[in-house]
Amino acid sequence: MYKFLEIEIKPETAFGTPLKGDTIFGHFMWQIVYEPSLIKTSLEEVVFSYEKEPFAVFSSACYKNEEGWYFKRPSLPQHFFEKEEGDCFKTLSTRKEQKKKKFIKVDKDLKIVIKEYNLVNLANVSKTHRRVRNSISRVSFTTGENFAPYEVEEVWFYEDVRLSVFCLYLEEVIEAEAIVKAFERIGKVGFGKDASLGLGKFKVMGITDLEIPKLEKYVYTLSPCLPDEKEVKDGWFLPFIRFWK
């Protein structure tokens, strides 16, 4: 039987990698590799059966406050959010202001209402810094003759920011306590790029059991996905590229 869980976390350092659902899943699987007792079956079995019956699916992290959650704005054309009326100048001015709003507010029932008044532009949640680095030779431990500094981006969250990660999990395979244990370890070690330099650390603030949202005609994905073209019609999306090592 599937259950639905919210994991609330508090960032404690800068992050070099976005908290996307597929990357979170990768970190989570490594925790199972380190401690197979987190699951009630074997690692091989959950891997081979994942395509037909995934034992755990994670969302990307979203912002949270006492009013609800703030998801990334759906990748839809502007006319989905409001009916544009009036003269051309007014329409273009309004459209420009609406494009600045990068998030959509979602109430506690997790129902997304595609309306203009639900779009928001969150301020004071994070800021991006660029840090200059240079490659070091593993032989000489110096920059060598090819001194070529480069910039990397780090995202810092403000002190009072809380993030939520949603998890749909199969209780016959894994318990909520095991999921929390894995997240606590990830938070201590660090998430993503440059964790060895102190980035990506967070603290688990608590978990909440939620009801699984009812399946509707229209759906909004909470993390990166590869939809089946036979099951999806009229899909809108914003692609991004994964650079594998």
PDB file of C-alpha atoms in Angstrom:
ATOM      1  CA  MET A   1       0.000   0.000   0.000  1.00  0.00           C
ATOM      2  CA  TYR A   2       1.316   3.388  -0.958  1.00  0.00           C
ATOM      3  CA  LYS A   3       1.585   6.214   1.566  1.00  0.00           C
ATOM      4  CA  PHE A   4       2.310   9.904   1.100  1.00  0.00           C
ATOM      5  CA  LEU A   5       4.765  11.799   3.272  1.00  0.00           C
ATOM      6  CA  GLU A   6       6.047  15.359   3.599  1.00  0.00           C
ATOM      7  CA  ILE A   7       9.616  15.825   4.813  1.00  0.00           C
ATOM      8  CA  GLU A   8      10.374  19.332   6.054  1.00  0.00           C
ATOM      9  CA  ILE A   9      14.021  20.402   5.986  1.00  0.00           C
ATOM     10  CA  LYS A  10      15.993  23.494   6.956  1.00  0.00           C
ATOM     11  CA  PRO A  11      19.044  24.374   4.821  1.00  0.00           C
ATOM     12  CA  GLU A  12      22.145  25.005   6.936  1.00  0.00           C
ATOM     13  CA  THR A  13      24.754  25.763   4.255  1.00  0.00           C
ATOM     14  CA  ALA A  14      24.909  26.837   0.640  1.00  0.00           C
ATOM     15  CA  PHE A  15      23.931  24.373  -2.093  1.00  0.00           C
ATOM     16  CA  GLY A  16      25.857  23.704  -5.288  1.00  0.00           C
ATOM     17  CA  THR A  17      23.190  21.406  -6.749  1.00  0.00           C
ATOM     18  CA  PRO A  18      19.433  22.092  -6.966  1.00  0.00           C
ATOM     19  CA  LEU A  19      17.242  19.854  -4.803  1.00  0.00           C
ATOM     20  CA  LYS A  20      15.544  18.122  -7.731  1.00  0.00           C
ATOM     21  CA  GLY A  21      13.587  14.931  -7.149  1.00  0.00           C
ATOM     22  CA  ASP A  22      15.717  12.640  -9.321  1.00  0.00           C
ATOM     23  CA  THR A  23      18.937  13.778  -7.643  1.00  0.00           C
ATOM     24  CA  ILE A  24      17.341  13.307  -4.220  1.00  0.00           C
ATOM     25  CA  PHE A  25      16.409   9.760  -5.234  1.00  0.00           C
ATOM     26  CA  GLY A  26      20.007   9.053  -6.252  1.00  0.00           C
ATOM     27  CA  HIS A  27      21.299  10.169  -2.863  1.00  0.00           C
ATOM     28  CA  PHE A  28      18.593   8.122  -1.155  1.00  0.00           C
ATOM     29  CA  MET A  29      19.581   4.965  -3.054  1.00  0.00           C
ATOM     30  CA  TRP A  30      23.185   5.379  -1.972  1.00  0.00           C
ATOM     31  CA  GLN A  31      22.006   5.374   1.633  1.00  0.00           C
ATOM     32  CA  ILE A  32      20.386   1.987   0.975  1.00  0.00           C
ATOM     33  CA  VAL A  33      23.650   0.757  -0.529  1.00  0.00           C
ATOM     34  CA  TYR A  34      25.455   1.811   2.655  1.00  0.00           C
ATOM     35  CA  GLU A  35      22.765   0.313   4.896  1.00  0.00           C
ATOM     36  CA  PRO A  36      20.609  -2.326   3.143  1.00  0.00           C
ATOM     37  CA  SER A  37      18.531  -2.816   6.312  1.00  0.00           C
ATOM     38  CA  LEU A  38      16.693   0.432   5.516  1.00  0.00           C
ATOM     39  CA  ILE A  39      14.443  -1.593   3.223  1.00  0.00           C
ATOM     40  CA  LYS A  40      12.572  -4.819   3.942  1.00  0.00           C
ATOM     41  CA  THR A  41      13.772  -6.577   0.800  1.00  0.00           C
ATOM     42  CA  SER A  42      16.959  -6.680  -1.250  1.00  0.00           C
ATOM     43  CA  LEU A  43      18.440  -3.799  -3.196  1.00  0.00           C
ATOM     44  CA  GLU A  44      18.440  -5.880  -6.383  1.00  0.00           C
ATOM     45  CA  GLU A  45      14.725  -6.578  -6.064  1.00  0.00           C
ATOM     46  CA  VAL A  46      13.670  -2.932  -5.635  1.00  0.00           C
ATOM     47  CA  VAL A  47      15.883  -1.889  -8.554  1.00  0.00           C
ATOM     48  CA  PHE A  48      14.536  -4.504 -10.985  1.00  0.00           C
ATOM     49  CA  SER A  49      10.906  -3.953  -9.966  1.00  0.00           C
ATOM     50  CA  TYR A  50      11.113  -0.151  -9.897  1.00  0.00           C
ATOM     51  CA  GLU A  51       9.766   0.471 -13.393  1.00  0.00           C
ATOM     52  CA  LYS A  52       6.559  -1.483 -12.712  1.00  0.00           C
ATOM     53  CA  GLU A  53       6.180  -0.750  -8.995  1.00  0.00           C
ATOM     54  CA  PRO A  54       8.455   2.013  -7.634  1.00  0.00           C
ATOM     55  CA  PHE A  55       8.979   1.680  -3.894  1.00  0.00           C
ATOM     56  CA  ALA A  56       9.721   5.397  -3.412  1.00  0.00           C
ATOM     57  CA  VAL A  57       9.298   8.544  -5.499  1.00  0.00           C
ATOM     58  CA  PHE A  58      10.545  11.959  -4.371  1.00  0.00           C
ATOM     59  CA  SER A  59       9.487  15.440  -5.373  1.00  0.00           C
ATOM     60  CA  SER A  60      11.802  18.349  -5.887  1.00  0.00           C
ATOM     61  CA  ALA A  61      12.051  20.622  -2.864  1.00  0.00           C
ATOM     62  CA  CYS A  62       9.536  23.464  -2.645  1.00  0.00           C
ATOM     63  CA  TYR A  63       9.189  26.448  -0.323  1.00  0.00           C
ATOM     64  CA  LYS A  64       6.800  26.262   2.606  1.00  0.00           C
ATOM     65  CA  ASN A  65       5.250  28.608   5.176  1.00  0.00           C
ATOM     66  CA  GLU A  66       2.203  28.599   7.448  1.00  0.00           C
ATOM     67  CA  GLU A  67      -0.135  29.288   4.494  1.00  0.00           C
ATOM     68  CA  GLY A  68       0.919  26.379   2.317  1.00  0.00           C
ATOM     69  CA  TRP A  69       3.492  25.450  -0.297  1.00  0.00           C
ATOM     70  CA  TYR A  70       5.002  27.315  -3.224  1.00  0.00           C
ATOM     71  CA  PHE A  71       5.696  25.220  -6.297  1.00  0.00           C
ATOM     72  CA  LYS A  72       7.620  26.213  -9.368  1.00  0.00           C
ATOM     73  CA  ARG A  73       5.309  28.021 -11.745  1.00  0.00           C
ATOM     74  CA  PRO A  74       3.726  25.597 -14.246  1.00  0.00           C
ATOM     75  CA  SER A  75       5.311  25.831 -17.689  1.00  0.00           C
ATOM     76  CA  LEU A  76       2.141  27.095 -19.352  1.00  0.00           C
ATOM     77  CA  PRO A  77       1.446  29.978 -21.739  1.00  0.00           C
ATOM     78  CA  GLN A  78       0.256  33.169 -20.077  1.00  0.00           C
ATOM     79  CA  HIS A  79      -3.347  32.864 -21.273  1.00  0.00           C
ATOM     80  CA  PHE A  80      -3.823  29.843 -18.998  1.00  0.00           C
ATOM     81  CA  PHE A  81      -3.545  32.113 -15.969  1.00  0.00           C
ATOM     82  CA  GLU A  82      -5.688  35.054 -17.011  1.00  0.00           C
ATOM     83  CA  LYS A  83      -7.791  36.357 -19.860  1.00  0.00           C
ATOM     84  CA  GLU A  84      -5.982  39.243 -21.466  1.00  0.00           C
ATOM     85  CA  GLU A  85      -8.233  42.204 -22.131  1.00  0.00           C
ATOM     86  CA  GLY A  86      -7.836  45.896 -22.827  1.00  0.00           C
ATOM     87  CA  ASP A  87      -5.517  47.743 -25.139  1.00  0.00           C
ATOM     88  CA  CYS A  88      -2.199  46.388 -26.378  1.00  0.00           C
ATOM     89  CA  PHE A  89      -0.069  48.501 -24.009  1.00  0.00           C
ATOM     90  CA  LYS A  90      -1.993  47.342 -20.943  1.00  0.00           C
ATOM     91  CA  THR A  91      -1.843  43.715 -22.035  1.00  0.00           C
ATOM     92  CA  LEU A  92       1.934  43.799 -22.589  1.00  0.00           C
ATOM     93  CA  SER A  93       2.555  45.615 -19.286  1.00  0.00           C
ATOM     94  CA  THR A  94       0.483  43.101 -17.356  1.00  0.00           C
ATOM     95  CA  ARG A  95       2.132  40.180 -19.094  1.00  0.00           C
ATOM     96  CA  LYS A  96       5.581  41.506 -18.207  1.00  0.00           C
ATOM     97  CA  GLU A  97       4.678  41.785 -14.526  1.00  0.00           C
ATOM     98  CA  GLN A  98       3.158  38.304 -14.452  1.00  0.00           C
ATOM     99  CA  LYS A  99       6.263  36.725 -15.970  1.00  0.00           C
ATOM    100  CA  LYS A 100       8.260  37.902 -12.941  1.00  0.00           C
ATOM    101  CA  LYS A 101       6.150  35.678 -10.704  1.00  0.00           C
ATOM    102  CA  LYS A 102       8.039  32.382 -10.672  1.00  0.00           C
ATOM    103  CA  PHE A 103       5.970  30.436  -8.128  1.00  0.00           C
ATOM    104  CA  ILE A 104       2.403  29.312  -7.625  1.00  0.00           C
ATOM    105  CA  LYS A 105       0.799  29.112  -4.188  1.00  0.00           C
ATOM    106  CA  VAL A 106      -0.754  25.761  -3.262  1.00  0.00           C
ATOM    107  CA  ASP A 107      -3.041  25.311  -0.271  1.00  0.00           C
ATOM    108  CA  LYS A 108      -2.915  22.478   2.254  1.00  0.00           C
ATOM    109  CA  ASP A 109      -5.214  20.318   0.115  1.00  0.00           C
ATOM    110  CA  LEU A 110      -2.507  20.249  -2.588  1.00  0.00           C
ATOM    111  CA  LYS A 111      -4.940  21.367  -5.279  1.00  0.00           C
ATOM    112  CA  ILE A 112      -3.360  23.651  -7.855  1.00  0.00           C
ATOM    113  CA  VAL A 113      -5.608  26.450  -9.089  1.00  0.00           C
ATOM    114  CA  ILE A 114      -4.337  28.000 -12.311  1.00  0.00           C
ATOM    115  CA  LYS A 115      -5.321  31.606 -11.672  1.00  0.00           C
ATOM    116  CA  GLU A 116      -3.422  34.867 -11.784  1.00  0.00           C
ATOM    117  CA  TYR A 117      -3.917  35.586  -8.077  1.00  0.00           C
ATOM    118  CA  ASN A 118      -2.075  32.370  -7.132  1.00  0.00           C
ATOM    119  CA  LEU A 119       1.141  33.439  -8.856  1.00  0.00           C
ATOM    120  CA  VAL A 120       3.726  35.006  -6.572  1.00  0.00           C
ATOM    121  CA  ASN A 121       7.303  36.253  -6.706  1.00  0.00           C
ATOM    122  CA  LEU A 122       8.959  35.144  -3.472  1.00  0.00           C
ATOM    123  CA  ALA A 123      11.495  37.560  -2.025  1.00  0.00           C
ATOM    124  CA  ASN A 124      14.097  36.915   0.646  1.00  0.00           C
ATOM    125  CA  VAL A 125      14.195  33.147   0.237  1.00  0.00           C
ATOM    126  CA  SER A 126      17.567  32.616  -1.435  1.00  0.00           C
ATOM    127  CA  LYS A 127      20.433  34.357  -3.144  1.00  0.00           C
ATOM    128  CA  THR A 128      23.081  33.176  -5.575  1.00  0.00           C
ATOM    129  CA  HIS A 129      26.804  33.776  -5.171  1.00  0.00           C
ATOM    130  CA  ARG A 130      29.567  33.097  -7.659  1.00  0.00           C
ATOM    131  CA  ARG A 131      32.787  31.640  -6.293  1.00  0.00           C
ATOM    132  CA  VAL A 132      36.046  31.632  -8.292  1.00  0.00           C
ATOM    133  CA  ARG A 133      38.033  28.396  -8.374  1.00  0.00           C
ATOM    134  CA  ASN A 134      40.901  26.867 -10.282  1.00  0.00           C
ATOM    135  CA  SER A 135      41.843  23.294 -11.120  1.00  0.00           C
ATOM    136  CA  ILE A 136      44.663  21.791  -9.060  1.00  0.00           C
ATOM    137  CA  SER A 137      47.034  19.176 -10.424  1.00  0.00           C
ATOM    138  CA  ARG A 138      46.867  15.954  -8.425  1.00  0.00           C
ATOM    139  CA  VAL A 139      50.564  15.411  -9.172  1.00  0.00           C
ATOM    140  CA  SER A 140      52.073  18.760  -8.170  1.00  0.00           C
ATOM    141  CA  PHE A 141      49.170  20.052  -6.021  1.00  0.00           C
ATOM    142  CA  THR A 142      49.521  23.399  -7.767  1.00  0.00           C
ATOM    143  CA  THR A 143      47.648  25.160 -10.562  1.00  0.00           C
ATOM    144  CA  GLY A 144      50.552  24.430 -12.909  1.00  0.00           C
ATOM    145  CA  GLU A 145      51.189  26.380 -16.073  1.00  0.00           C
ATOM    146  CA  ASN A 146      47.593  26.325 -17.272  1.00  0.00           C
ATOM    147  CA  PHE A 147      46.117  28.789 -14.780  1.00  0.00           C
ATOM    148  CA  ALA A 148      42.445  28.886 -15.780  1.00  0.00           C
ATOM    149  CA  PRO A 149      40.106  30.106 -13.030  1.00  0.00           C
ATOM    150  CA  TYR A 150      36.394  29.444 -13.397  1.00  0.00           C
ATOM    151  CA  GLU A 151      33.214  30.397 -11.570  1.00  0.00           C
ATOM    152  CA  VAL A 152      30.757  28.141  -9.780  1.00  0.00           C
ATOM    153  CA  GLU A 153      27.332  29.122  -8.475  1.00  0.00           C
ATOM    154  CA  GLU A 154      26.252  28.555  -4.877  1.00  0.00           C
ATOM    155  CA  VAL A 155      22.715  29.110  -3.608  1.00  0.00           C
ATOM    156  CA  TRP A 156      22.305  30.404  -0.051  1.00  0.00           C
ATOM    157  CA  PHE A 157      18.915  30.203   1.643  1.00  0.00           C
ATOM    158  CA  TYR A 158      17.796  32.783   4.181  1.00  0.00           C
ATOM    159  CA  GLU A 159      17.707  31.824   7.857  1.00  0.00           C
ATOM    160  CA  ASP A 160      13.958  31.280   8.246  1.00  0.00           C
ATOM    161  CA  VAL A 161      13.425  29.393   4.963  1.00  0.00           C
ATOM    162  CA  ARG A 162      11.872  25.935   5.158  1.00  0.00           C
ATOM    163  CA  LEU A 163      11.698  23.440   2.310  1.00  0.00           C
ATOM    164  CA  SER A 164       9.395  20.476   1.775  1.00  0.00           C
ATOM    165  CA  VAL A 165      10.126  17.256  -0.079  1.00  0.00           C
ATOM    166  CA  PHE A 166       7.183  14.943  -0.784  1.00  0.00           C
ATOM    167  CA  CYS A 167       7.629  11.188  -0.871  1.00  0.00           C
ATOM    168  CA  LEU A 168       5.276   8.513  -2.163  1.00  0.00           C
ATOM    169  CA  TYR A 169       6.457   5.202  -0.725  1.00  0.00           C
ATOM    170  CA  LEU A 170       5.419   1.562  -0.511  1.00  0.00           C
ATOM    171  CA  GLU A 171       5.101   0.641   3.156  1.00  0.00           C
ATOM    172  CA  GLU A 172       5.622  -3.062   2.429  1.00  0.00           C
ATOM    173  CA  VAL A 173       9.157  -2.193   1.327  1.00  0.00           C
ATOM    174  CA  ILE A 174      10.200   0.742   3.505  1.00  0.00           C
ATOM    175  CA  GLU A 175       9.008   2.532   6.634  1.00  0.00           C
ATOM    176  CA  ALA A 176       8.733   6.288   7.150  1.00  0.00           C
ATOM    177  CA  GLU A 177      11.344   6.081   9.926  1.00  0.00           C
ATOM    178  CA  ALA A 178      13.866   4.615   7.476  1.00  0.00           C
ATOM    179  CA  ILE A 179      13.200   7.416   4.986  1.00  0.00           C
ATOM    180  CA  VAL A 180      13.802  10.018   7.694  1.00  0.00           C
ATOM    181  CA  LYS A 181      16.984   8.242   8.789  1.00  0.00           C
ATOM    182  CA  ALA A 182      18.337   8.333   5.245  1.00  0.00           C
ATOM    183  CA  PHE A 183      17.466  12.034   4.890  1.00  0.00           C
ATOM    184  CA  GLU A 184      19.166  12.875   8.175  1.00  0.00           C
ATOM    185  CA  ARG A 185      22.352  11.220   6.956  1.00  0.00           C
ATOM    186  CA  ILE A 186      22.214  13.011   3.624  1.00  0.00           C
ATOM    187  CA  GLY A 187      21.767  16.298   5.470  1.00  0.00           C
ATOM    188  CA  LYS A 188      24.803  15.650   7.669  1.00  0.00           C
ATOM    189  CA  VAL A 189      27.104  14.512   4.849  1.00  0.00           C
ATOM    190  CA  GLY A 190      25.909  17.088   2.327  1.00  0.00           C
ATOM    191  CA  PHE A 191      23.816  17.054  -0.825  1.00  0.00           C
ATOM    192  CA  GLY A 192      25.102  17.367  -4.357  1.00  0.00           C
ATOM    193  CA  LYS A 193      28.162  19.074  -5.726  1.00  0.00           C
ATOM    194  CA  ASP A 194      31.001  20.052  -3.382  1.00  0.00           C
ATOM    195  CA  ALA A 195      29.500  18.287  -0.370  1.00  0.00           C
ATOM    196  CA  SER A 196      33.099  17.467   0.608  1.00  0.00           C
ATOM    197  CA  LEU A 197      33.709  21.231   0.850  1.00  0.00           C
ATOM    198  CA  GLY A 198      30.773  21.741   3.218  1.00  0.00           C
ATOM    199  CA  LEU A 199      27.933  22.434   0.785  1.00  0.00           C
ATOM    200  CA  GLY A 200      24.481  20.884   0.729  1.00  0.00           C
ATOM    201  CA  LYS A 201      23.925  20.385   4.443  1.00  0.00           C
ATOM    202  CA  PHE A 202      20.434  20.509   5.947  1.00  0.00           C
ATOM    203  CA  LYS A 203      18.465  19.470   9.016  1.00  0.00           C
ATOM    204  CA  VAL A 204      15.282  17.405   9.030  1.00  0.00           C
ATOM    205  CA  MET A 205      12.692  19.419  10.969  1.00  0.00           C
ATOM    206  CA  GLY A 206       9.850  16.881  10.889  1.00  0.00           C
ATOM    207  CA  ILE A 207       7.560  14.711   8.804  1.00  0.00           C
ATOM    208  CA  THR A 208       3.817  14.792   8.128  1.00  0.00           C
ATOM    209  CA  ASP A 209       1.578  12.037   6.796  1.00  0.00           C
ATOM    210  CA  LEU A 210      -0.644  13.333   4.000  1.00  0.00           C
ATOM    211  CA  GLU A 211      -3.507  11.934   1.986  1.00  0.00           C
ATOM    212  CA  ILE A 212      -2.581  10.883  -1.520  1.00  0.00           C
ATOM    213  CA  PRO A 213      -4.046  13.472  -3.937  1.00  0.00           C
ATOM    214  CA  LYS A 214      -6.822  12.130  -6.132  1.00  0.00           C
ATOM    215  CA  LEU A 215      -5.968  11.468  -9.753  1.00  0.00           C
ATOM    216  CA  GLU A 216      -7.370  14.210 -11.963  1.00  0.00           C
ATOM    217  CA  LYS A 217      -7.606  14.794 -15.672  1.00  0.00           C
ATOM    218  CA  TYR A 218      -4.785  17.322 -15.480  1.00  0.00           C
ATOM    219  CA  VAL A 219      -1.613  16.688 -13.498  1.00  0.00           C
ATOM    220  CA  TYR A 220       1.403  18.712 -12.398  1.00  0.00           C
ATOM    221  CA  THR A 221       4.708  16.884 -11.975  1.00  0.00           C
ATOM    222  CA  LEU A 222       6.607  17.626  -8.771  1.00  0.00           C
ATOM    223  CA  SER A 223       9.997  16.536 -10.090  1.00  0.00           C
ATOM    224  CA  PRO A 224      11.800  15.922 -13.392  1.00  0.00           C
ATOM    225  CA  CYS A 225      10.243  13.095 -15.352  1.00  0.00           C
ATOM    226  CA  LEU A 226      10.123  11.295 -18.696  1.00  0.00           C
ATOM    227  CA  PRO A 227       6.400  10.986 -19.456  1.00  0.00           C
ATOM    228  CA  ASP A 228       5.051   8.212 -21.625  1.00  0.00           C
ATOM    229  CA  GLU A 229       3.986   9.850 -24.870  1.00  0.00           C
ATOM    230  CA  LYS A 230       1.113   7.357 -25.124  1.00  0.00           C
ATOM    231  CA  GLU A 231      -0.356   8.493 -21.809  1.00  0.00           C
ATOM    232  CA  VAL A 232       0.140  12.255 -22.040  1.00  0.00           C
ATOM    233  CA  LYS A 233      -1.722  14.612 -24.331  1.00  0.00           C
ATOM    234  CA  ASP A 234      -1.239  18.370 -24.659  1.00  0.00           C
ATOM    235  CA  GLY A 235       1.722  18.466 -22.311  1.00  0.00           C
ATOM    236  CA  TRP A 236       3.600  21.660 -21.491  1.00  0.00           C
ATOM    237  CA  PHE A 237       7.112  21.498 -20.097  1.00  0.00           C
ATOM    238  CA  LEU A 238      10.472  23.202 -19.720  1.00  0.00           C
ATOM    239  CA  PRO A 239      13.353  20.858 -20.618  1.00  0.00           C
ATOM    240  CA  PHE A 240      16.747  20.844 -18.972  1.00  0.00           C
ATOM    241  CA  ILE A 241      19.926  18.904 -19.701  1.00  0.00           C
ATOM    242  CA  ARG A 242      21.724  16.400 -17.488  1.00  0.00           C
ATOM    243  CA  PHE A 243      25.486  16.229 -18.095  1.00  0.00           C
ATOM    244  CA  TRP A 244      26.597  12.755 -17.086  1.00  0.00           C
ATOM    245  CA  LYS A 245      30.083  11.988 -15.874  1.00  0.00           C
TER     246      LYS A 245
END
